[in-house]
Amino acid sequence: MGNRLTQIATRTGDAGTTGLGDNTRVSKDSLRVHAMGDVDELNSHIGVLLCEDMGDDVRALLVEIQHQLFNLGGELSIPGFELLKPEAVLALDEALATHNEALPRLQEFILPAGTRAASQAHVCRTVARRAERSVVALGKQEALKDTPRQYLNRLSDLMFVLARVLNRMNGGDDVYWKSERMAKGDAS
């Protein structure tokens, strides 16, 4: 990896460029920088989510996800480098299976609502989808490994499931969309 920052206000970005981990400079509006920023924003939102009450297992999972997102950001900052391993995607698959198994079947679409923790998990889900779109756009322009795209796709699914888990803490539930079908009592 490139040099670690010892000074934050370097003024090297004043002209609208930023340095990548391989010491090249790119425009701050490049697809790579957008992808890096979206991953960084996602990691920050997960940090906010971690301020909420939750089970130790969910907390440990989210902390590990933060580390993997930092790896992903590092990988994006160094073209051609790999930091995020395929095993990280498998870990998300396992977490998805574990947490989803304990949830009741969805009756209808749910709103991004409920407890503050669940609502923040939904924010994380939507930011993960945006980060995924940014990585897909970058992948159309430059060669990227599959793992970053797969990780973000799986992570957004997991954040949806974790929102449902967090809504059930202390006896809560999902907030269902009031569709016409549900109003008629047709939940099949």
PDB file of C-alpha atoms in Angstrom:
ATOM      1  CA  MET A   1       0.000   0.000   0.000  1.00  0.00           C
ATOM      2  CA  GLY A   2       1.020   3.593  -0.451  1.00  0.00           C
ATOM      3  CA  ASN A   3       2.349   5.847   2.249  1.00  0.00           C
ATOM      4  CA  ARG A   4       0.239   6.197   5.336  1.00  0.00           C
ATOM      5  CA  LEU A   5      -0.939   9.726   6.034  1.00  0.00           C
ATOM      6  CA  THR A   6       0.808  11.538   8.839  1.00  0.00           C
ATOM      7  CA  GLN A   7      -0.629  14.901   7.834  1.00  0.00           C
ATOM      8  CA  ILE A   8      -4.305  15.311   6.941  1.00  0.00           C
ATOM      9  CA  ALA A   9      -4.404  18.804   5.384  1.00  0.00           C
ATOM     10  CA  THR A  10      -1.898  18.308   2.552  1.00  0.00           C
ATOM     11  CA  ARG A  11      -3.532  20.742   0.087  1.00  0.00           C
ATOM     12  CA  THR A  12      -2.580  18.350  -2.738  1.00  0.00           C
ATOM     13  CA  GLY A  13      -6.260  17.970  -3.652  1.00  0.00           C
ATOM     14  CA  ASP A  14      -6.948  21.665  -4.043  1.00  0.00           C
ATOM     15  CA  ALA A  15      -6.780  21.358  -7.846  1.00  0.00           C
ATOM     16  CA  GLY A  16      -9.527  18.703  -7.937  1.00  0.00           C
ATOM     17  CA  THR A  17      -7.375  15.567  -7.972  1.00  0.00           C
ATOM     18  CA  THR A  18      -6.644  12.965  -5.341  1.00  0.00           C
ATOM     19  CA  GLY A  19      -3.876  10.447  -4.872  1.00  0.00           C
ATOM     20  CA  LEU A  20      -4.472   6.722  -5.153  1.00  0.00           C
ATOM     21  CA  GLY A  21      -2.583   4.095  -3.179  1.00  0.00           C
ATOM     22  CA  ASP A  22      -0.227   3.509  -6.090  1.00  0.00           C
ATOM     23  CA  ASN A  23       0.795   7.208  -6.025  1.00  0.00           C
ATOM     24  CA  THR A  24      -1.083   8.094  -9.220  1.00  0.00           C
ATOM     25  CA  ARG A  25      -3.417  11.091  -9.212  1.00  0.00           C
ATOM     26  CA  VAL A  26      -6.955  11.025 -10.566  1.00  0.00           C
ATOM     27  CA  SER A  27      -9.822  13.472 -10.758  1.00  0.00           C
ATOM     28  CA  LYS A  28     -11.971  13.573  -7.642  1.00  0.00           C
ATOM     29  CA  ASP A  29     -15.008  12.899  -9.842  1.00  0.00           C
ATOM     30  CA  SER A  30     -13.583   9.702 -11.373  1.00  0.00           C
ATOM     31  CA  LEU A  31     -15.603   6.494 -11.122  1.00  0.00           C
ATOM     32  CA  ARG A  32     -12.900   4.990  -8.913  1.00  0.00           C
ATOM     33  CA  VAL A  33     -13.113   7.857  -6.431  1.00  0.00           C
ATOM     34  CA  HIS A  34     -16.934   7.641  -6.434  1.00  0.00           C
ATOM     35  CA  ALA A  35     -16.714   3.926  -5.618  1.00  0.00           C
ATOM     36  CA  MET A  36     -14.158   4.547  -2.871  1.00  0.00           C
ATOM     37  CA  GLY A  37     -16.337   7.295  -1.405  1.00  0.00           C
ATOM     38  CA  ASP A  38     -19.487   5.181  -1.447  1.00  0.00           C
ATOM     39  CA  VAL A  39     -17.685   2.329   0.344  1.00  0.00           C
ATOM     40  CA  ASP A  40     -16.298   4.813   2.890  1.00  0.00           C
ATOM     41  CA  GLU A  41     -19.781   6.279   3.442  1.00  0.00           C
ATOM     42  CA  LEU A  42     -21.197   2.783   3.940  1.00  0.00           C
ATOM     43  CA  ASN A  43     -18.527   2.003   6.506  1.00  0.00           C
ATOM     44  CA  SER A  44     -19.350   5.248   8.334  1.00  0.00           C
ATOM     45  CA  HIS A  45     -23.070   4.398   8.400  1.00  0.00           C
ATOM     46  CA  ILE A  46     -22.240   0.995   9.861  1.00  0.00           C
ATOM     47  CA  GLY A  47     -20.262   2.861  12.529  1.00  0.00           C
ATOM     48  CA  VAL A  48     -23.421   4.819  13.373  1.00  0.00           C
ATOM     49  CA  LEU A  49     -25.400   1.567  13.484  1.00  0.00           C
ATOM     50  CA  LEU A  50     -22.874   0.165  15.954  1.00  0.00           C
ATOM     51  CA  CYS A  51     -23.874   2.939  18.406  1.00  0.00           C
ATOM     52  CA  GLU A  52     -27.224   1.169  18.853  1.00  0.00           C
ATOM     53  CA  ASP A  53     -28.147  -1.717  21.159  1.00  0.00           C
ATOM     54  CA  MET A  54     -27.848  -5.130  19.506  1.00  0.00           C
ATOM     55  CA  GLY A  55     -26.831  -8.669  20.222  1.00  0.00           C
ATOM     56  CA  ASP A  56     -23.143  -9.454  20.587  1.00  0.00           C
ATOM     57  CA  ASP A  57     -23.274 -11.706  17.510  1.00  0.00           C
ATOM     58  CA  VAL A  58     -24.644  -8.919  15.306  1.00  0.00           C
ATOM     59  CA  ARG A  59     -22.140  -6.442  16.755  1.00  0.00           C
ATOM     60  CA  ALA A  60     -19.195  -8.763  16.061  1.00  0.00           C
ATOM     61  CA  LEU A  61     -20.473  -9.352  12.523  1.00  0.00           C
ATOM     62  CA  LEU A  62     -20.762  -5.614  11.832  1.00  0.00           C
ATOM     63  CA  VAL A  63     -17.269  -4.930  13.191  1.00  0.00           C
ATOM     64  CA  GLU A  64     -15.867  -7.619  10.887  1.00  0.00           C
ATOM     65  CA  ILE A  65     -17.801  -6.083   7.980  1.00  0.00           C
ATOM     66  CA  GLN A  66     -16.191  -2.717   8.757  1.00  0.00           C
ATOM     67  CA  HIS A  67     -12.756  -4.301   8.480  1.00  0.00           C
ATOM     68  CA  GLN A  68     -13.686  -5.955   5.185  1.00  0.00           C
ATOM     69  CA  LEU A  69     -15.060  -2.666   3.828  1.00  0.00           C
ATOM     70  CA  PHE A  70     -11.752  -1.040   4.730  1.00  0.00           C
ATOM     71  CA  ASN A  71     -10.050  -3.810   2.736  1.00  0.00           C
ATOM     72  CA  LEU A  72     -12.423  -3.101  -0.143  1.00  0.00           C
ATOM     73  CA  GLY A  73     -11.653   0.614  -0.003  1.00  0.00           C
ATOM     74  CA  GLY A  74      -7.949  -0.178  -0.022  1.00  0.00           C
ATOM     75  CA  GLU A  75      -8.387  -2.456  -3.003  1.00  0.00           C
ATOM     76  CA  LEU A  76     -10.277   0.234  -4.878  1.00  0.00           C
ATOM     77  CA  SER A  77      -7.545   2.752  -4.075  1.00  0.00           C
ATOM     78  CA  ILE A  78      -4.842   0.606  -5.716  1.00  0.00           C
ATOM     79  CA  PRO A  79      -5.783  -0.439  -9.270  1.00  0.00           C
ATOM     80  CA  GLY A  80      -5.091  -4.150  -9.844  1.00  0.00           C
ATOM     81  CA  PHE A  81      -4.505  -4.921  -6.149  1.00  0.00           C
ATOM     82  CA  GLU A  82      -6.520  -7.476  -4.162  1.00  0.00           C
ATOM     83  CA  LEU A  83      -7.303  -7.066  -0.464  1.00  0.00           C
ATOM     84  CA  LEU A  84     -10.889  -8.334  -0.230  1.00  0.00           C
ATOM     85  CA  LYS A  85     -10.818 -12.125  -0.441  1.00  0.00           C
ATOM     86  CA  PRO A  86     -13.591 -14.424  -1.734  1.00  0.00           C
ATOM     87  CA  GLU A  87     -13.820 -15.889   1.790  1.00  0.00           C
ATOM     88  CA  ALA A  88     -15.338 -12.578   2.903  1.00  0.00           C
ATOM     89  CA  VAL A  89     -18.283 -13.183   0.549  1.00  0.00           C
ATOM     90  CA  LEU A  90     -18.695 -16.707   1.952  1.00  0.00           C
ATOM     91  CA  ALA A  91     -18.782 -15.270   5.482  1.00  0.00           C
ATOM     92  CA  LEU A  92     -21.657 -12.991   4.427  1.00  0.00           C
ATOM     93  CA  ASP A  93     -23.463 -15.973   2.867  1.00  0.00           C
ATOM     94  CA  GLU A  94     -23.152 -17.848   6.167  1.00  0.00           C
ATOM     95  CA  ALA A  95     -24.400 -14.863   8.173  1.00  0.00           C
ATOM     96  CA  LEU A  96     -27.324 -14.449   5.770  1.00  0.00           C
ATOM     97  CA  ALA A  97     -28.314 -18.097   6.172  1.00  0.00           C
ATOM     98  CA  THR A  98     -28.024 -17.973   9.962  1.00  0.00           C
ATOM     99  CA  HIS A  99     -29.986 -14.771  10.514  1.00  0.00           C
ATOM    100  CA  ASN A 100     -32.583 -15.362   7.808  1.00  0.00           C
ATOM    101  CA  GLU A 101     -33.400 -18.831   9.167  1.00  0.00           C
ATOM    102  CA  ALA A 102     -34.680 -17.324  12.416  1.00  0.00           C
ATOM    103  CA  LEU A 103     -37.028 -14.864  10.667  1.00  0.00           C
ATOM    104  CA  PRO A 104     -40.640 -15.454   9.652  1.00  0.00           C
ATOM    105  CA  ARG A 105     -41.495 -15.501   5.970  1.00  0.00           C
ATOM    106  CA  LEU A 106     -42.257 -12.058   4.577  1.00  0.00           C
ATOM    107  CA  GLN A 107     -45.954 -11.407   3.972  1.00  0.00           C
ATOM    108  CA  GLU A 108     -45.433  -8.240   1.932  1.00  0.00           C
ATOM    109  CA  PHE A 109     -42.836  -5.587   1.252  1.00  0.00           C
ATOM    110  CA  ILE A 110     -41.604  -3.905   4.394  1.00  0.00           C
ATOM    111  CA  LEU A 111     -40.903  -0.240   4.944  1.00  0.00           C
ATOM    112  CA  PRO A 112     -37.438   0.937   5.983  1.00  0.00           C
ATOM    113  CA  ALA A 113     -38.742   1.685   9.465  1.00  0.00           C
ATOM    114  CA  GLY A 114     -39.230   0.360  12.961  1.00  0.00           C
ATOM    115  CA  THR A 115     -36.558   0.812  15.571  1.00  0.00           C
ATOM    116  CA  ARG A 116     -33.751   3.306  15.119  1.00  0.00           C
ATOM    117  CA  ALA A 117     -31.260   0.439  14.759  1.00  0.00           C
ATOM    118  CA  ALA A 118     -33.367  -1.264  12.084  1.00  0.00           C
ATOM    119  CA  SER A 119     -33.872   2.011  10.242  1.00  0.00           C
ATOM    120  CA  GLN A 120     -30.110   2.646  10.284  1.00  0.00           C
ATOM    121  CA  ALA A 121     -29.552  -0.876   8.937  1.00  0.00           C
ATOM    122  CA  HIS A 122     -31.862   0.048   6.053  1.00  0.00           C
ATOM    123  CA  VAL A 123     -29.762   3.170   5.408  1.00  0.00           C
ATOM    124  CA  CYS A 124     -26.716   0.882   5.296  1.00  0.00           C
ATOM    125  CA  ARG A 125     -28.569  -1.369   2.838  1.00  0.00           C
ATOM    126  CA  THR A 126     -29.315   1.484   0.463  1.00  0.00           C
ATOM    127  CA  VAL A 127     -25.792   2.885   0.653  1.00  0.00           C
ATOM    128  CA  ALA A 128     -24.447  -0.626  -0.021  1.00  0.00           C
ATOM    129  CA  ARG A 129     -26.594  -0.757  -3.170  1.00  0.00           C
ATOM    130  CA  ARG A 130     -25.209   2.607  -4.273  1.00  0.00           C
ATOM    131  CA  ALA A 131     -21.662   1.431  -3.604  1.00  0.00           C
ATOM    132  CA  GLU A 132     -22.409  -1.683  -5.631  1.00  0.00           C
ATOM    133  CA  ARG A 133     -23.659   0.447  -8.544  1.00  0.00           C
ATOM    134  CA  SER A 134     -20.471   2.521  -8.344  1.00  0.00           C
ATOM    135  CA  VAL A 135     -18.306  -0.597  -8.436  1.00  0.00           C
ATOM    136  CA  VAL A 136     -20.306  -1.970 -11.389  1.00  0.00           C
ATOM    137  CA  ALA A 137     -19.826   1.330 -13.262  1.00  0.00           C
ATOM    138  CA  LEU A 138     -16.097   1.289 -12.524  1.00  0.00           C
ATOM    139  CA  GLY A 139     -15.910  -2.341 -13.676  1.00  0.00           C
ATOM    140  CA  LYS A 140     -17.303  -1.327 -17.058  1.00  0.00           C
ATOM    141  CA  GLN A 141     -14.444   1.150 -17.430  1.00  0.00           C
ATOM    142  CA  GLU A 142     -11.573  -0.751 -15.805  1.00  0.00           C
ATOM    143  CA  ALA A 143     -10.783  -4.381 -15.046  1.00  0.00           C
ATOM    144  CA  LEU A 144     -11.935  -5.325 -11.539  1.00  0.00           C
ATOM    145  CA  LYS A 145     -12.114  -8.596  -9.681  1.00  0.00           C
ATOM    146  CA  ASP A 146     -15.572 -10.044  -9.014  1.00  0.00           C
ATOM    147  CA  THR A 147     -15.248 -10.110  -5.223  1.00  0.00           C
ATOM    148  CA  PRO A 148     -15.921  -6.381  -4.546  1.00  0.00           C
ATOM    149  CA  ARG A 149     -19.158  -6.424  -6.533  1.00  0.00           C
ATOM    150  CA  GLN A 150     -20.261  -9.723  -4.992  1.00  0.00           C
ATOM    151  CA  TYR A 151     -19.425  -8.543  -1.485  1.00  0.00           C
ATOM    152  CA  LEU A 152     -21.483  -5.382  -1.789  1.00  0.00           C
ATOM    153  CA  ASN A 153     -24.400  -7.269  -3.338  1.00  0.00           C
ATOM    154  CA  ARG A 154     -24.415  -9.790  -0.509  1.00  0.00           C
ATOM    155  CA  LEU A 155     -23.896  -7.092   2.110  1.00  0.00           C
ATOM    156  CA  SER A 156     -26.981  -5.163   1.018  1.00  0.00           C
ATOM    157  CA  ASP A 157     -29.017  -8.370   1.341  1.00  0.00           C
ATOM    158  CA  LEU A 158     -27.547  -8.984   4.780  1.00  0.00           C
ATOM    159  CA  MET A 159     -28.349  -5.451   5.923  1.00  0.00           C
ATOM    160  CA  PHE A 160     -31.999  -6.043   4.954  1.00  0.00           C
ATOM    161  CA  VAL A 161     -32.036  -9.232   7.021  1.00  0.00           C
ATOM    162  CA  LEU A 162     -30.268  -7.540   9.940  1.00  0.00           C
ATOM    163  CA  ALA A 163     -32.842  -4.730   9.861  1.00  0.00           C
ATOM    164  CA  ARG A 164     -35.509  -7.381  10.358  1.00  0.00           C
ATOM    165  CA  VAL A 165     -33.471  -8.973  13.163  1.00  0.00           C
ATOM    166  CA  LEU A 166     -32.975  -5.606  14.856  1.00  0.00           C
ATOM    167  CA  ASN A 167     -36.694  -4.810  14.593  1.00  0.00           C
ATOM    168  CA  ARG A 168     -37.423  -7.994  16.521  1.00  0.00           C
ATOM    169  CA  MET A 169     -35.202  -7.139  19.450  1.00  0.00           C
ATOM    170  CA  ASN A 170     -37.354  -6.659  22.537  1.00  0.00           C
ATOM    171  CA  GLY A 171     -40.472  -8.004  20.818  1.00  0.00           C
ATOM    172  CA  GLY A 172     -40.768  -5.650  17.828  1.00  0.00           C
ATOM    173  CA  ASP A 173     -41.696  -6.573  14.260  1.00  0.00           C
ATOM    174  CA  ASP A 174     -41.353  -5.474  10.647  1.00  0.00           C
ATOM    175  CA  VAL A 175     -43.317  -2.466   9.432  1.00  0.00           C
ATOM    176  CA  TYR A 176     -45.300  -3.769   6.483  1.00  0.00           C
ATOM    177  CA  TRP A 177     -46.292  -1.688   3.481  1.00  0.00           C
ATOM    178  CA  LYS A 178     -50.064  -1.287   3.454  1.00  0.00           C
ATOM    179  CA  SER A 179     -50.703  -2.645  -0.003  1.00  0.00           C
ATOM    180  CA  GLU A 180     -54.117  -3.197  -1.524  1.00  0.00           C
ATOM    181  CA  ARG A 181     -53.496  -6.926  -1.442  1.00  0.00           C
ATOM    182  CA  MET A 182     -52.830  -6.900   2.306  1.00  0.00           C
ATOM    183  CA  ALA A 183     -55.852  -4.639   2.908  1.00  0.00           C
ATOM    184  CA  LYS A 184     -58.056  -7.229   1.204  1.00  0.00           C
ATOM    185  CA  GLY A 185     -56.651  -9.949   3.457  1.00  0.00           C
ATOM    186  CA  ASP A 186     -54.963 -11.825   0.581  1.00  0.00           C
ATOM    187  CA  ALA A 187     -51.569 -12.600   2.113  1.00  0.00           C
ATOM    188  CA  SER A 188     -50.871 -15.611  -0.121  1.00  0.00           C
TER     189      SER A 188
END
